[in-house]
Structures are given as C-alpha cells and as structure tokens.
Short mmCIF file of C-alpha atoms in Angstrom, two decimals:
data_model
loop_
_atom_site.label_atom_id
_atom_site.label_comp_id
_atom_site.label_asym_id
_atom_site.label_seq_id
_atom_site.Cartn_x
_atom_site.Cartn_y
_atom_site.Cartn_z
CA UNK U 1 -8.17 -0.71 33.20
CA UNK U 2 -10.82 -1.35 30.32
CA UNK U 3 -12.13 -4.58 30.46
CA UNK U 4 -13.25 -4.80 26.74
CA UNK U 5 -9.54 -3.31 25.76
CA UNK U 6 -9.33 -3.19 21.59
CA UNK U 7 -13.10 -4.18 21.45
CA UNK U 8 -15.01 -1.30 21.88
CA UNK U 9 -15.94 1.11 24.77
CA UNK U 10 -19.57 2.08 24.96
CA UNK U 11 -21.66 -0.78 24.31
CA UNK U 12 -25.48 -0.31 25.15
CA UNK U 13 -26.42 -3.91 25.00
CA UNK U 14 -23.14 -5.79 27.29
CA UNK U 15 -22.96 -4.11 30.79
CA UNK U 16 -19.71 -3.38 32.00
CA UNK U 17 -17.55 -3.66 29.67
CA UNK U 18 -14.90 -1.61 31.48
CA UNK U 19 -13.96 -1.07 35.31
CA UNK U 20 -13.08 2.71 34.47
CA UNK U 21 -14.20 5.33 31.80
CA UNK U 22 -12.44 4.45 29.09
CA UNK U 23 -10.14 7.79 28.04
CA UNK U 24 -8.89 6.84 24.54
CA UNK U 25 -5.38 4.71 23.64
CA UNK U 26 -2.53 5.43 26.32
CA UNK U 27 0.11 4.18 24.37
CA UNK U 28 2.57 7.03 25.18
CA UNK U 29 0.53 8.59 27.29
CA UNK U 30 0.68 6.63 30.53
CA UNK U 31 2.79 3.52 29.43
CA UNK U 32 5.44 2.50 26.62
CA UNK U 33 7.24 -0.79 25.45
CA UNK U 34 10.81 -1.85 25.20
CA UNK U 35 11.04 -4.78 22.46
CA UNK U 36 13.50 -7.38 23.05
CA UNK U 37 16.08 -5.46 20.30
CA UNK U 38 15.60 -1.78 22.82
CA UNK U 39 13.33 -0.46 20.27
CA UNK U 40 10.59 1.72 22.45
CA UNK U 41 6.93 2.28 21.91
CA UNK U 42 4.14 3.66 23.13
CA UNK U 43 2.42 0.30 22.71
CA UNK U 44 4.13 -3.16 21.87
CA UNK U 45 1.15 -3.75 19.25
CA UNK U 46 1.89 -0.94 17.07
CA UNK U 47 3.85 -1.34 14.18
CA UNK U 48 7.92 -0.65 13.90
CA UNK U 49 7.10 2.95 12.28
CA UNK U 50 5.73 3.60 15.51
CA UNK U 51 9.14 3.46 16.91
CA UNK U 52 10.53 6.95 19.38
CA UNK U 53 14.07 5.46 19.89
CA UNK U 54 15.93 2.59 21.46
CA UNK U 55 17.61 2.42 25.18
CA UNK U 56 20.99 1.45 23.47
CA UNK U 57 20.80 5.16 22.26
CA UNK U 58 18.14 7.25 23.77
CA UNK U 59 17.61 7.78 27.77
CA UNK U 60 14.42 6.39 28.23
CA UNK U 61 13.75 9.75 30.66
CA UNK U 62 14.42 12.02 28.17
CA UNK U 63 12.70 10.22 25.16
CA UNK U 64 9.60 10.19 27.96
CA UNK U 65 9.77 13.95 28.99
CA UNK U 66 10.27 14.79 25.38
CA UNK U 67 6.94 16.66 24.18
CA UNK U 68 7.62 15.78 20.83
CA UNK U 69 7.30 11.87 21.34
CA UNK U 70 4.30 10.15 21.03
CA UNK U 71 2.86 13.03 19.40
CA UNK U 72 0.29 10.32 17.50
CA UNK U 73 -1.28 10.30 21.02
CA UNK U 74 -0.07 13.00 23.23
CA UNK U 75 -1.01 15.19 20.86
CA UNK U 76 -4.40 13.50 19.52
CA UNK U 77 -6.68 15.38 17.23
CA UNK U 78 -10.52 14.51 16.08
CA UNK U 79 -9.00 14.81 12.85
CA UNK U 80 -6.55 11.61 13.11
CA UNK U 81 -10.03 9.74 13.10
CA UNK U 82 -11.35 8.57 10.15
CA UNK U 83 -14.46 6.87 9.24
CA UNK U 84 -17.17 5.45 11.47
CA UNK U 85 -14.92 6.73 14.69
CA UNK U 86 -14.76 10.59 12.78
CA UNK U 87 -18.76 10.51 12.87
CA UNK U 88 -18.95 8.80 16.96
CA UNK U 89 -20.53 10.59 19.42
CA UNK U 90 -17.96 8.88 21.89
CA UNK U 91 -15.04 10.02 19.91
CA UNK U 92 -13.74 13.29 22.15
CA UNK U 93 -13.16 10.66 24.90
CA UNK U 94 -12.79 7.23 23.02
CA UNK U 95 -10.46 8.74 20.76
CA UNK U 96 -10.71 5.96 18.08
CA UNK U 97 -10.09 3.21 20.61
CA UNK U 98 -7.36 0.73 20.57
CA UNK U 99 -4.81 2.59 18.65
CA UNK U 100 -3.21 -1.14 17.54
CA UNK U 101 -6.03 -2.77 16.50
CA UNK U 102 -7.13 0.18 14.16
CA UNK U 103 -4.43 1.21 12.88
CA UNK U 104 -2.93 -2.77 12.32
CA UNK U 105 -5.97 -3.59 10.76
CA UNK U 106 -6.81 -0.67 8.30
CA UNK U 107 -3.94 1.62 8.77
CA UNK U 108 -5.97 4.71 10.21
CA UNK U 109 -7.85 5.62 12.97
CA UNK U 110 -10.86 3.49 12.67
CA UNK U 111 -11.59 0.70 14.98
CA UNK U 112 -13.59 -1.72 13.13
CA UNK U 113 -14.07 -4.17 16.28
CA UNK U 114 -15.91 -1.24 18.71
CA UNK U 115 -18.87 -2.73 20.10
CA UNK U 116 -20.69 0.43 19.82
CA UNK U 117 -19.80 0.18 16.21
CA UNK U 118 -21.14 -3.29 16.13
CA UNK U 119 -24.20 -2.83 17.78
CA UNK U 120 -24.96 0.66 15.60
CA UNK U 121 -24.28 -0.91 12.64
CA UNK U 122 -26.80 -4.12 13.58
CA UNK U 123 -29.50 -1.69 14.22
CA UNK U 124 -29.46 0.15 11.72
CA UNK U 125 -28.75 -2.61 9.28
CA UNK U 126 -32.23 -4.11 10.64
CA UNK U 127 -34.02 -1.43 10.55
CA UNK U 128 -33.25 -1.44 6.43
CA UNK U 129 -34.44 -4.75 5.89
CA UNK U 130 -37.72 -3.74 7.77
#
C-alpha cells in the first residue's frame, strides 16, 4: 500500500509518504478492474484503450495467465518513460508512478504530480533566481 498513491514516491521533505517501498504501477500486475459493462483493466483509471477483454467473452483466468496482457506493465521498459521520469534516479523501481494519472494527464509516461518531481523542480527553480 503507498500512502501518497498517484502523488509521488520519494519525497525528501514529507516523511512517510508510503507504508511499503513503492514498486512502480500494479495495474495488471497484482490487481485488475471489471467496469460495470465487463470491460477489464489493469486499473479502473486508465482509459478504455487500456482495455484486455470483457468477462461476457474472455475467462477472466485465462485473460490473467495470458503473458501477453498487460504487457504496458508486465512487461515495463525504462524506455516507456518519457520526460522528467526518463531522467529519475527512482525510475528502475518507481517506474513512472501512477500509470493513470500520467498517462490521463499527458498521455505518456510522465507523472507530473511526483513529489520528488515537485520538490526537484522547487530547488532547482530557487537556486536560478539566486
């Protein structure tokens, strides 16, 4: 469980921002979601194209054990990331973060709301005006 969830992972400034390492997006990975139409996801927040099947068609089992599903996640790269997450140190385990809010907000791997992010771009930004 992350405590900060699509907010950011490795914050220097706020203490505990998670209860466990945080180890990247599960969607797919650990959990999926049916929508109320028996669409399935890796993640409810994730947009329709992110759609593996539906249960009126697909046994959720096999869809699961498929390797081929969820390959956005299951079979994450360093180069999916883009941006300030492609340049993170934290980006081998953080993986880009929230999957959702990256991709819903610019449409790539690159969380814009990571507190470690934030708090790099604050320093440096007053550093410039020194």
């Amino acid at each position: 469980m992350a405590g900060a969830h699509d907010s950011g992972y490795y914050s220097s400034i706020i203490p505990n921002t998670q209860l466990d390492n945080w180890r990247g997006c599960q969607a797919g990975i650990t959990n999926l979601g049916i929508q109320s139409n028996g669409d399935i996801k890796g993640c409810l927040a994730l947009p329709d194209e992110f759609i593996e099947g539906n249960v009126r068609d697909t046994n959720l089992l096999d869809l699961w054990n498929d390797p081929k599903s969820f390959a956005y996640n299951r079979e994450f790269k360093e180069s999916f990331l883009s941006g300030f997450c492609a340049r993170c140190p934290h980006s081998v385990v953080c993986r880009g973060g929230c999957m959702s809010m990256a991709y819903n907000f610019k449409r790539k791997r690159d969380n814009p709301y990571c507190f470690y992010r934030i708090e790099n771009d604050a320093f440096i930004s007053t550093r410039k005006r020194s």
